[in-house]
PDB file of C-alpha atoms in Angstrom:
ATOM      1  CA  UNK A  18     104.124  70.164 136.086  1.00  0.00           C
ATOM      2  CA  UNK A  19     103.642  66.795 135.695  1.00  0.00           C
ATOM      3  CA  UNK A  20     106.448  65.826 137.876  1.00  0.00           C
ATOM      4  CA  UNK A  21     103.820  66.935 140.865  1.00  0.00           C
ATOM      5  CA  UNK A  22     101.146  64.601 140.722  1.00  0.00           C
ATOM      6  CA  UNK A  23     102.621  61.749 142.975  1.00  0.00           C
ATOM      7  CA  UNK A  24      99.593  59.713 141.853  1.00  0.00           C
ATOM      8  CA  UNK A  25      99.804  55.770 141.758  1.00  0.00           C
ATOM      9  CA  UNK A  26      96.921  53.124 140.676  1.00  0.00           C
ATOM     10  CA  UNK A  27      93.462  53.975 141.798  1.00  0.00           C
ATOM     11  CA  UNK A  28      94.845  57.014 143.943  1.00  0.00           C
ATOM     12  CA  UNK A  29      93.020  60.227 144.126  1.00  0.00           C
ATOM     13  CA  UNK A  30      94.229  63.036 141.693  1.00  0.00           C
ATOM     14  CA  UNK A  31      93.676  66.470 142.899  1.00  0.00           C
ATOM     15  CA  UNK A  32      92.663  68.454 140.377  1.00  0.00           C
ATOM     16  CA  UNK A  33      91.645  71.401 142.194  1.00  0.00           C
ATOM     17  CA  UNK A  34      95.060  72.657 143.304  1.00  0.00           C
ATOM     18  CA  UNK A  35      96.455  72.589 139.889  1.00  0.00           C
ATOM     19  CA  UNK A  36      93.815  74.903 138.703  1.00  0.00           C
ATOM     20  CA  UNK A  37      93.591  78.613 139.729  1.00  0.00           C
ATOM     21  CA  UNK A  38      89.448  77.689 139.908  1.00  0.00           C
ATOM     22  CA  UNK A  39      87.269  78.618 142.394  1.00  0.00           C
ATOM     23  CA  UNK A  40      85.253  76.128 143.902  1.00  0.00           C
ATOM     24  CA  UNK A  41      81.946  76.762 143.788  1.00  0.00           C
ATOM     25  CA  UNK A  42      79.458  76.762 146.587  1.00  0.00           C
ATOM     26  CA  UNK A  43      77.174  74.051 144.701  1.00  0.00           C
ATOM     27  CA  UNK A  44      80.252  71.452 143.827  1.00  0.00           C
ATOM     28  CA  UNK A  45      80.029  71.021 140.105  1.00  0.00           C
ATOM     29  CA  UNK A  46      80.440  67.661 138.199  1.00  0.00           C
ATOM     30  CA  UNK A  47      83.888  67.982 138.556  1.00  0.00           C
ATOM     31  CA  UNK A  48      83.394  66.517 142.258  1.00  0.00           C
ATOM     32  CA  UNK A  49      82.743  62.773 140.184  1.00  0.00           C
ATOM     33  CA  UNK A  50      85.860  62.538 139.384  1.00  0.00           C
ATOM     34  CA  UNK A  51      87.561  62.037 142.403  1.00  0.00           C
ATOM     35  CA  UNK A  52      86.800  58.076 142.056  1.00  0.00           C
ATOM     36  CA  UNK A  53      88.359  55.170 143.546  1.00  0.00           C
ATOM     37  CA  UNK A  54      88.670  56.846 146.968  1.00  0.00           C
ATOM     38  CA  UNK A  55      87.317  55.761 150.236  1.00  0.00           C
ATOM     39  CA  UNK A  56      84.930  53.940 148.088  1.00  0.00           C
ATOM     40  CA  UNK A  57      84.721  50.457 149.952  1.00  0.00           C
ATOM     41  CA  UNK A  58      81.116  50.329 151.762  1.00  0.00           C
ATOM     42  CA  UNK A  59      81.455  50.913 155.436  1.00  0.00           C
ATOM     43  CA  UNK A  60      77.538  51.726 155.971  1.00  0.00           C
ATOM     44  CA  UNK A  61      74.687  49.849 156.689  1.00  0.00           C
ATOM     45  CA  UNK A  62      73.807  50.957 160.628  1.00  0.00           C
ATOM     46  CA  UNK A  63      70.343  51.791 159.258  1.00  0.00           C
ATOM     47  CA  UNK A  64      68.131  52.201 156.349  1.00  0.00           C
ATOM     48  CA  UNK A  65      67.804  55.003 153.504  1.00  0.00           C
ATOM     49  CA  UNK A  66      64.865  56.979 154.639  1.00  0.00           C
ATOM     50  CA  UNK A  67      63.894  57.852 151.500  1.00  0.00           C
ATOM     51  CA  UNK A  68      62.193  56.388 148.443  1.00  0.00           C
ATOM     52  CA  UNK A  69      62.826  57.940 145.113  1.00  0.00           C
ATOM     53  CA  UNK A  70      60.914  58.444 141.724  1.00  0.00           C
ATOM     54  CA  UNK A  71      63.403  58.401 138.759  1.00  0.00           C
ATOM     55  CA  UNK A  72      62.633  59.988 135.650  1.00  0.00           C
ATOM     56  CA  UNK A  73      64.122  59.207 132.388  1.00  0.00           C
ATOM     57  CA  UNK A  74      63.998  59.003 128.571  1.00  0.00           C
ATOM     58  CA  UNK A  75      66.732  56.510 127.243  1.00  0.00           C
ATOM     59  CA  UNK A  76      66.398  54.189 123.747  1.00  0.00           C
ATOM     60  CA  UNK A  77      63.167  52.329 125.527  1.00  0.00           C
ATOM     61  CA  UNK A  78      61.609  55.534 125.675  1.00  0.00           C
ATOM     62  CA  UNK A  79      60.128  57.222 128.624  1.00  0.00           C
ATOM     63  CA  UNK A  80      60.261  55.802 131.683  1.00  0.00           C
ATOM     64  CA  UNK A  81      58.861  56.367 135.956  1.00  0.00           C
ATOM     65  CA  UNK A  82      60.760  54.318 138.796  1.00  0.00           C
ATOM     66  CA  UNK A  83      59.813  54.260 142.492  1.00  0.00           C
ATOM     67  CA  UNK A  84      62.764  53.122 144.410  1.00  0.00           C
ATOM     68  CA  UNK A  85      61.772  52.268 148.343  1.00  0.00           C
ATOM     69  CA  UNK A  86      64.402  51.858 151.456  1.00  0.00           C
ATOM     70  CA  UNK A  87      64.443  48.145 151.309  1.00  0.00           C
ATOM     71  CA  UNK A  88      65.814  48.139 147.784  1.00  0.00           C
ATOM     72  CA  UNK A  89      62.896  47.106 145.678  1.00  0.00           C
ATOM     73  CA  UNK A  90      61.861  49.285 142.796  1.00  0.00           C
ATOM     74  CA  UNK A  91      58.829  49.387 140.269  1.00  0.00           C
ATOM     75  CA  UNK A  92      58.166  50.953 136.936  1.00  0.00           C
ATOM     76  CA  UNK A  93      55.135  52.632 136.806  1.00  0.00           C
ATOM     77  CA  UNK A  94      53.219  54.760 134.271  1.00  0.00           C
ATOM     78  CA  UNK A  95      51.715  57.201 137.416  1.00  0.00           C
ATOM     79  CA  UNK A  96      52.943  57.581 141.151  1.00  0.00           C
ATOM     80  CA  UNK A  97      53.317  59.400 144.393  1.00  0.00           C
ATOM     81  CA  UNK A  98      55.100  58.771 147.317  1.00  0.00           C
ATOM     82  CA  UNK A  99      55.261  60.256 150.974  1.00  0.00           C
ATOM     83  CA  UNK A 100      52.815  62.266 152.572  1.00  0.00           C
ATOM     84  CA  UNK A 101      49.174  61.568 151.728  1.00  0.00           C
ATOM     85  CA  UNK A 102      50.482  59.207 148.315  1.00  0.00           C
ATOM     86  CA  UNK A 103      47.177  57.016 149.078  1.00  0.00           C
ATOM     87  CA  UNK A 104      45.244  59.959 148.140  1.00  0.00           C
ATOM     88  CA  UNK A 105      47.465  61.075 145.209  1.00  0.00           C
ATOM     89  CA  UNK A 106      47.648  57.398 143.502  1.00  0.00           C
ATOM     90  CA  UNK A 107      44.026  57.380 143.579  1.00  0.00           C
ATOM     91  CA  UNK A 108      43.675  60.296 142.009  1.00  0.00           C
ATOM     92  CA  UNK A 109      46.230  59.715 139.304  1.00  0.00           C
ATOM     93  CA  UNK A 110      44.260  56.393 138.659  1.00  0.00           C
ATOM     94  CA  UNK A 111      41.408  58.393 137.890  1.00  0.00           C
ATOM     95  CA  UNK A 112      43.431  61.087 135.899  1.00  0.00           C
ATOM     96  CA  UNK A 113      45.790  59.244 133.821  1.00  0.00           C
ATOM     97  CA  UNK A 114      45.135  57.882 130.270  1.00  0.00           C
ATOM     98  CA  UNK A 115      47.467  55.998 128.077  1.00  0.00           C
ATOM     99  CA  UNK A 116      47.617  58.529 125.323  1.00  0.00           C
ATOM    100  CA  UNK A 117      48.655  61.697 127.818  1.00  0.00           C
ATOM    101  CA  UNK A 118      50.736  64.022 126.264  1.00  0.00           C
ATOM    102  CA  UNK A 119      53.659  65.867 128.236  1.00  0.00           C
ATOM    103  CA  UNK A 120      52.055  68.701 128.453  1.00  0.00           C
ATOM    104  CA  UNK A 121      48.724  67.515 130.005  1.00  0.00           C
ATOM    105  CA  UNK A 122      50.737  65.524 132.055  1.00  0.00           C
ATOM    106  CA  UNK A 123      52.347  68.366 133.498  1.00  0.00           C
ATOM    107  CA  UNK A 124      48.478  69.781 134.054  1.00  0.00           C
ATOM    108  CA  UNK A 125      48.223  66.392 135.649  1.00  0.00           C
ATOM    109  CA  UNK A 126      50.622  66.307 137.978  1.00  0.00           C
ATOM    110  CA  UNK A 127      50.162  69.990 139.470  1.00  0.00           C
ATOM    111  CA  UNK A 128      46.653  69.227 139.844  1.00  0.00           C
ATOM    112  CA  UNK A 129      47.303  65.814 141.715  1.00  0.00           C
ATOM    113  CA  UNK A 130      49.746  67.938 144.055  1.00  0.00           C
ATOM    114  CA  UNK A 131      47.373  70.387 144.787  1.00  0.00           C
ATOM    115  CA  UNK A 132      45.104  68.044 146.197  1.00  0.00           C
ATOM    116  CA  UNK A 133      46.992  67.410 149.060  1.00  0.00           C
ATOM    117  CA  UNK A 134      48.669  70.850 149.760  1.00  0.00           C
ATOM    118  CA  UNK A 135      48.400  72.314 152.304  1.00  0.00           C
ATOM    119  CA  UNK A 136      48.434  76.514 151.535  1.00  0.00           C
ATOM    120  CA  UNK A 137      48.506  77.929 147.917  1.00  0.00           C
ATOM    121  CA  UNK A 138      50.976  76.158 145.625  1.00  0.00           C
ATOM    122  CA  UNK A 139      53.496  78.782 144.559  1.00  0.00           C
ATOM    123  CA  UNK A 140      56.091  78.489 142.325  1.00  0.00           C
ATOM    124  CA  UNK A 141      58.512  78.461 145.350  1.00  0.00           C
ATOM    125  CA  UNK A 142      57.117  75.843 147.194  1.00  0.00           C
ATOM    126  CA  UNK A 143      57.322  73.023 144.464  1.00  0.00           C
ATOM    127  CA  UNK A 144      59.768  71.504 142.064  1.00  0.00           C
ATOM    128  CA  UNK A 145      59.172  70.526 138.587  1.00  0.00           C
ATOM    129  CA  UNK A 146      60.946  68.734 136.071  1.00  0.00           C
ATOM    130  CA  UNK A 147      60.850  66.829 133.028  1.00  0.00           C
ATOM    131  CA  UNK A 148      62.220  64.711 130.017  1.00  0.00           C
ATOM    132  CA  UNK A 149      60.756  65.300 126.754  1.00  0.00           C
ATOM    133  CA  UNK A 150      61.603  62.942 123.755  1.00  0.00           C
ATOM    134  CA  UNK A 151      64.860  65.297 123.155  1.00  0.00           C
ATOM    135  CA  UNK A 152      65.737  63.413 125.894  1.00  0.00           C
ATOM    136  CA  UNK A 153      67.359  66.009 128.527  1.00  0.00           C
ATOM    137  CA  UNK A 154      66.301  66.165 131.968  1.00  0.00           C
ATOM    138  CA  UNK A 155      65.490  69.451 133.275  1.00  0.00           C
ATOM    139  CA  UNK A 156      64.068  71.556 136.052  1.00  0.00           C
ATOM    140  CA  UNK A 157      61.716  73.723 135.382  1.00  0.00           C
ATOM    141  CA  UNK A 158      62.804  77.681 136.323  1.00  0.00           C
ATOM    142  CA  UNK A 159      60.213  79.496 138.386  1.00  0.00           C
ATOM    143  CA  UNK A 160      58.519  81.324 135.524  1.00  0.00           C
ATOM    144  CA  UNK A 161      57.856  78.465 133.768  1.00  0.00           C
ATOM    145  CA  UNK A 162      56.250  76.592 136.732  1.00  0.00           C
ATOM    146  CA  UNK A 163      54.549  80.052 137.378  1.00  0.00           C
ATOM    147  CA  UNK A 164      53.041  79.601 133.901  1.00  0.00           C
ATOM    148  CA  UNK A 165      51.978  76.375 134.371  1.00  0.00           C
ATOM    149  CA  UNK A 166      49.953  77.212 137.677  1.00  0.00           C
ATOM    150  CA  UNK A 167      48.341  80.017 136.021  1.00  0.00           C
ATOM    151  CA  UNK A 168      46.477  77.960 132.919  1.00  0.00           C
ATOM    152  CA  UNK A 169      45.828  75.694 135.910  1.00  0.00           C
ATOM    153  CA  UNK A 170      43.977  78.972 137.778  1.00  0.00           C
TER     154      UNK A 170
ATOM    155  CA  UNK B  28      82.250  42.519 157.776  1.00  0.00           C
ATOM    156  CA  UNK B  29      84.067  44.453 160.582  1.00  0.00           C
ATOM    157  CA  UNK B  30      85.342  43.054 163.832  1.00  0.00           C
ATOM    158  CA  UNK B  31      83.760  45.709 166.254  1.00  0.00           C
ATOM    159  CA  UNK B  32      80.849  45.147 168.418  1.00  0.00           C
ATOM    160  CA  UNK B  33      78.639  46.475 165.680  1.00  0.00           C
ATOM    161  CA  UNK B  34      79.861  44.118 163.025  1.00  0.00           C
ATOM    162  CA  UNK B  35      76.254  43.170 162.829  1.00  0.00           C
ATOM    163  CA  UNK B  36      73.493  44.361 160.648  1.00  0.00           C
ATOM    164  CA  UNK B  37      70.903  46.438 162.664  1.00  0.00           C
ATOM    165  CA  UNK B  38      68.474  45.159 159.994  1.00  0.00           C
ATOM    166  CA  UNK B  39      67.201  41.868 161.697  1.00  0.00           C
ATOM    167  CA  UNK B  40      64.694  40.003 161.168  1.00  0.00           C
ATOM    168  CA  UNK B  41      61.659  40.136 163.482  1.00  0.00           C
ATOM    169  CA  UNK B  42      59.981  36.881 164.814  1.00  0.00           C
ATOM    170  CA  UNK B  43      57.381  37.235 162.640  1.00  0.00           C
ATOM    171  CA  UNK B  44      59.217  37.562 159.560  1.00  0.00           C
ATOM    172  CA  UNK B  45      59.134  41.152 159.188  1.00  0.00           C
ATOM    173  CA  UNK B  46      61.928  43.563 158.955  1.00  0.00           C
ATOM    174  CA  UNK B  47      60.724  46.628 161.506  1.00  0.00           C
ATOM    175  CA  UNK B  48      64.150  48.803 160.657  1.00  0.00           C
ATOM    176  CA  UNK B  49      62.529  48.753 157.168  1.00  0.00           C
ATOM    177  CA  UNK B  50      59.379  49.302 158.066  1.00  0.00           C
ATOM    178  CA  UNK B  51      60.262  52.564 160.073  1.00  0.00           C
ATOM    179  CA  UNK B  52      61.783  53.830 157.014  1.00  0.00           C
ATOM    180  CA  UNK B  53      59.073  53.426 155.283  1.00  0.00           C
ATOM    181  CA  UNK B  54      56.951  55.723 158.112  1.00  0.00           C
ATOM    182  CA  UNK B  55      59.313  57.916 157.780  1.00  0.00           C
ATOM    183  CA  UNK B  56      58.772  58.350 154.085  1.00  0.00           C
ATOM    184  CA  UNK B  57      55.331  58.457 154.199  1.00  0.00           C
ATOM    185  CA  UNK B  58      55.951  61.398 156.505  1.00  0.00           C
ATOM    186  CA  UNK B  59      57.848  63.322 154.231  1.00  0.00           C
ATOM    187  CA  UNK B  60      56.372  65.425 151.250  1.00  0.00           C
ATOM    188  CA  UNK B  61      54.282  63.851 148.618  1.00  0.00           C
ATOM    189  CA  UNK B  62      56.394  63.603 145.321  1.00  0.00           C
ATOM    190  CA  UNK B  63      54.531  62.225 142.457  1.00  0.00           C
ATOM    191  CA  UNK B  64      55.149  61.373 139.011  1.00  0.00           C
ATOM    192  CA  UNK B  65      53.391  60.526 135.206  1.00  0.00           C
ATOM    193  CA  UNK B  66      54.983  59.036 132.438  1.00  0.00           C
ATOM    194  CA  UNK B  67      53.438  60.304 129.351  1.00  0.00           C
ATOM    195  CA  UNK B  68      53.448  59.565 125.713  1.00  0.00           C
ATOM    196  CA  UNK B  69      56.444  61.629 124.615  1.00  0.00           C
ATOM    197  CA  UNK B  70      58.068  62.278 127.722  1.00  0.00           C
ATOM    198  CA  UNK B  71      57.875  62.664 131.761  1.00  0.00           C
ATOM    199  CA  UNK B  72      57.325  64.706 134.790  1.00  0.00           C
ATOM    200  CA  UNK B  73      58.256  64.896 138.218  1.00  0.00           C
ATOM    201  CA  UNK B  74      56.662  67.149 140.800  1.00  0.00           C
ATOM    202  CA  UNK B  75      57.437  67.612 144.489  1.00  0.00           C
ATOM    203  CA  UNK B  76      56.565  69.687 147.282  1.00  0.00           C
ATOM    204  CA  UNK B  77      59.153  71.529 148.607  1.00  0.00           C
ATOM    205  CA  UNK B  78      57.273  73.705 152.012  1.00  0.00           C
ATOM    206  CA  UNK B  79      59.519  75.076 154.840  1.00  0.00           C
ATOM    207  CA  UNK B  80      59.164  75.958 158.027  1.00  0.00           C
ATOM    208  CA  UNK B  81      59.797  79.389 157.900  1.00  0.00           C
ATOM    209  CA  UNK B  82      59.452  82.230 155.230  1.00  0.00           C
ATOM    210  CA  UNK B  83      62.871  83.155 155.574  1.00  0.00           C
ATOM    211  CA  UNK B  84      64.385  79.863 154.502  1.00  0.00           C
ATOM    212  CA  UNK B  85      65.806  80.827 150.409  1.00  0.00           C
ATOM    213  CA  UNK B  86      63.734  78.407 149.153  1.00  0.00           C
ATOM    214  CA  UNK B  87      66.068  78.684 146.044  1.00  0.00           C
ATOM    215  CA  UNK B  88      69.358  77.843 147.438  1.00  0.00           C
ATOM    216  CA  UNK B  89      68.874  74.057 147.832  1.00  0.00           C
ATOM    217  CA  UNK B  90      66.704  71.677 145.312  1.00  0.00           C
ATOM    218  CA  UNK B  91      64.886  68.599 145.461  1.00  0.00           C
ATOM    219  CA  UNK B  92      65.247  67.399 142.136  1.00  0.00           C
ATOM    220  CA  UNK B  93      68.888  66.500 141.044  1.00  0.00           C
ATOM    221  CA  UNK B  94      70.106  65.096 137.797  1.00  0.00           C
ATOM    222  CA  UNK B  95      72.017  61.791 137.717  1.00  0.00           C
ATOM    223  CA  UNK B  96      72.479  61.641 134.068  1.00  0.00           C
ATOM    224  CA  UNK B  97      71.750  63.944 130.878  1.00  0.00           C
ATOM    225  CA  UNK B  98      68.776  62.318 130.162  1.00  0.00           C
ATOM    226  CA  UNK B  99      67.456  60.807 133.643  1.00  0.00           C
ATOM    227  CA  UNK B 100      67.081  62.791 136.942  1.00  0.00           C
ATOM    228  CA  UNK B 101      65.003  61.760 140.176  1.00  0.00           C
ATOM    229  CA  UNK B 102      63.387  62.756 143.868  1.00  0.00           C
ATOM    230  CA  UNK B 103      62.284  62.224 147.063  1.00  0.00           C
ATOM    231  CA  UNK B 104      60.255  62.085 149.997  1.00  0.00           C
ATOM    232  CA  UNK B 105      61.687  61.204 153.129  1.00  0.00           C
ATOM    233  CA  UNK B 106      64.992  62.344 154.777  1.00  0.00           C
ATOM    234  CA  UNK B 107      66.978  64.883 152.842  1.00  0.00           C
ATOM    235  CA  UNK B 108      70.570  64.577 154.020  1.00  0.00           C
ATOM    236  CA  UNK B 109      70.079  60.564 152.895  1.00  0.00           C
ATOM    237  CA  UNK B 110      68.671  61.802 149.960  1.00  0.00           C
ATOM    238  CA  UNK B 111      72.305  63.731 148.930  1.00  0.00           C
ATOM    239  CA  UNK B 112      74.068  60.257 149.594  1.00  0.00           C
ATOM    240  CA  UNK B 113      72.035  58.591 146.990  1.00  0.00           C
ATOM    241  CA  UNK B 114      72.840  61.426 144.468  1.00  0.00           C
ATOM    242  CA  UNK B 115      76.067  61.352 145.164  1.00  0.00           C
ATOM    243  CA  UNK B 116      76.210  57.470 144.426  1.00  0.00           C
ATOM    244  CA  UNK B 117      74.190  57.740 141.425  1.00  0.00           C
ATOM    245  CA  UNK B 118      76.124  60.362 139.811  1.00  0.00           C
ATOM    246  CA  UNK B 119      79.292  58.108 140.811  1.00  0.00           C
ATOM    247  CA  UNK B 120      78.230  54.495 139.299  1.00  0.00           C
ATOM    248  CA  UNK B 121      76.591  56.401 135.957  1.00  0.00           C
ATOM    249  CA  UNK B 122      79.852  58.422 135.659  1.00  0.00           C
ATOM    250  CA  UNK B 123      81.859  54.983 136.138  1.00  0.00           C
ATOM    251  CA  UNK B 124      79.419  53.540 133.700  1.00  0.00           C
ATOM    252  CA  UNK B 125      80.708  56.557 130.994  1.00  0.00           C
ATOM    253  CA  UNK B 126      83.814  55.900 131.584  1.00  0.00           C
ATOM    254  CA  UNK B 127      83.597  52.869 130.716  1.00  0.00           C
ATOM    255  CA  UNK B 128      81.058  52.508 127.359  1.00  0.00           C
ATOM    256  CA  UNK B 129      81.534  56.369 126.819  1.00  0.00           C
ATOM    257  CA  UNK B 130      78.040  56.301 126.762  1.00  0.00           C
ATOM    258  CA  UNK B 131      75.147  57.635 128.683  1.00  0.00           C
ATOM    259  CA  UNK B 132      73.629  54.711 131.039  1.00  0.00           C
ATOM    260  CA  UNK B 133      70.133  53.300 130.781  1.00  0.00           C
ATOM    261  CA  UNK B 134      67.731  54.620 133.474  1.00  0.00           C
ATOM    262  CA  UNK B 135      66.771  50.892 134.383  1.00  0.00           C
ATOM    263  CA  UNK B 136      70.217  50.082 135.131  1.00  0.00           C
ATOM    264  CA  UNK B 137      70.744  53.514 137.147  1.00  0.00           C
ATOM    265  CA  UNK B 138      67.629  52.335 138.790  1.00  0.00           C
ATOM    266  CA  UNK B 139      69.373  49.061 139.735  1.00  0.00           C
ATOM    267  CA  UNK B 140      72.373  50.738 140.851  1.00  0.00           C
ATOM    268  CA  UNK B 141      70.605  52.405 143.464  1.00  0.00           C
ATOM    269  CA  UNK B 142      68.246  49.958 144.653  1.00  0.00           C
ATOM    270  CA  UNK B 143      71.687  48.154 144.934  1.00  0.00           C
ATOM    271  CA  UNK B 144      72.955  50.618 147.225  1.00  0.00           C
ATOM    272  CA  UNK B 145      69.708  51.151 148.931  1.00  0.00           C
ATOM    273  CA  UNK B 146      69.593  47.319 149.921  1.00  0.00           C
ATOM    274  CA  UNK B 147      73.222  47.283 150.550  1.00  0.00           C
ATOM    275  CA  UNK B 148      72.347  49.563 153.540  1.00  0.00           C
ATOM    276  CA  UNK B 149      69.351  46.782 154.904  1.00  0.00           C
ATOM    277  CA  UNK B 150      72.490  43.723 155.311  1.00  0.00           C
ATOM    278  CA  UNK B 151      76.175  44.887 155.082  1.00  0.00           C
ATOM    279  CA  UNK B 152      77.721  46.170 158.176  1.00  0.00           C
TER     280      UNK B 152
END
């Protein structure tokens, strides 16, 4: 079998056709390792329109990143971005306290988002995850998130 | 650097010093739904609104928050589609980073990687 990967240095192997899986509709990890390939930077007409928050819990601990469009990032212990984040930051400033548990931080943050909804906050309209100190990153699953907004009722 | 007529970044500098392309970005995140996050003692959450236009959009079939690593994930506000680019990145550089210390990488230096790629984007044609 081997005989029909015509693969040189840095080429692409593809391991789909060799396998009798299906490809799934959301592409699985499997996607990352087609590496090396087409992977010289051709961008750059505009922008990222986006900032991000990262979330993580490595051997420093816990830690919250704002990434913005022009490439600068900050660590920071509270945060919001887009839509009404004046708002939001002041009312984390108020909010937040060094010795916040994950739980109450959770409490926290749905309250803070709340603020600046517009409707009733369902568990379909919004996205939760966390990082505990088991360190795994997770999304929350609709019940759980439904559980949440219902101590917060 | 390309040779074609666009072989210039769109990014340029303004008279007064200021980068407008960047600028417009930013407007166009702080048009975009509020995502917010607290770092706690023991751990840390991210929250984001996700509202659609319509009640029949399956509001489960596509997610804000993705994953990069095991133990670090992140979010947006802002422009979705540039959003999955990022992701797709991300994943890329911390899975090159396994590879390569078969080990999981920091957040600050996923962090880096990004903002590497997200400045990339304001000077290389």
């Amino acid at each position: 079998m081997s005989i029909m990967h015509h693969t040189s240095y840095s080429s692409n192997i593809k391991l789909i056709k060799h396998h009798t899986l299906l490809y799934p509709t959301t592409p699985p990890i499997l996607t990352h390792f087609h590496t090396h390939d087409n992977f010289q930077q051709s961008g750059g007409v505009r922008p990222f329109g986006v900032s991000l928050l990262v979330a993580g819990y490595d051997d420093e601990g816990p830690s919250l990143y704002q990434v913005d469009p022009s490439g600068a990032y900050f660590g920071w212990k509270a945060t919001a971005i887009g839509k009404n984040y004046v708002n939001g930051k002041a009312f984390l400033e108020k909010r937040f306290n060094e010795e916040m548990e994950l739980e109450d931080a959770v409490h926290t943050a749905l309250l803070t988002l709340r603020e600046g909804f517009e409707g009733e906050m369902t568990c379909d309209n919004i996205e939760v995850a966390v990082v505990d100190d088991t360190r795994v990153f997770r999304s929350l699953t609709a019940a759980e998130i439904q559980d949440y907004l219902d101590e917060a009722k | 650097m390309g040779d074609s007529a666009y072989s210039f970044s769109l990014t340029t500098f303004s008279r007064t010093g200021k980068l407008l392309q960047i600028e417009y970005a930013l407007n166009a995140v702080s048009n975009g739904r509020t995502s917010l996050g607290i770092r706690a003692r023991n751990g840390v959450v991210i929250v984001t609104d996700k509202k659609v236009q319509s009640t029949l959009i399956d509001t489960t079939a596509t997610s804000k928050i993705e994953s990069i690593t095991p133990e670090a994930g992140m979010v947006f506000s802002g422009v979705g589609p540039d959003y999955r680019v990022l992701v797709k990145r991300a994943r890329k550089k911390s899975q090159a980073y396994y590879r390569m210390y078969r080990d999981k990488q920091p957040v600050l230096q996923l962090v880096k990687d990004v903002a590497g790629v997200m400045q990339e984007f304001t000077q290389v044609s």
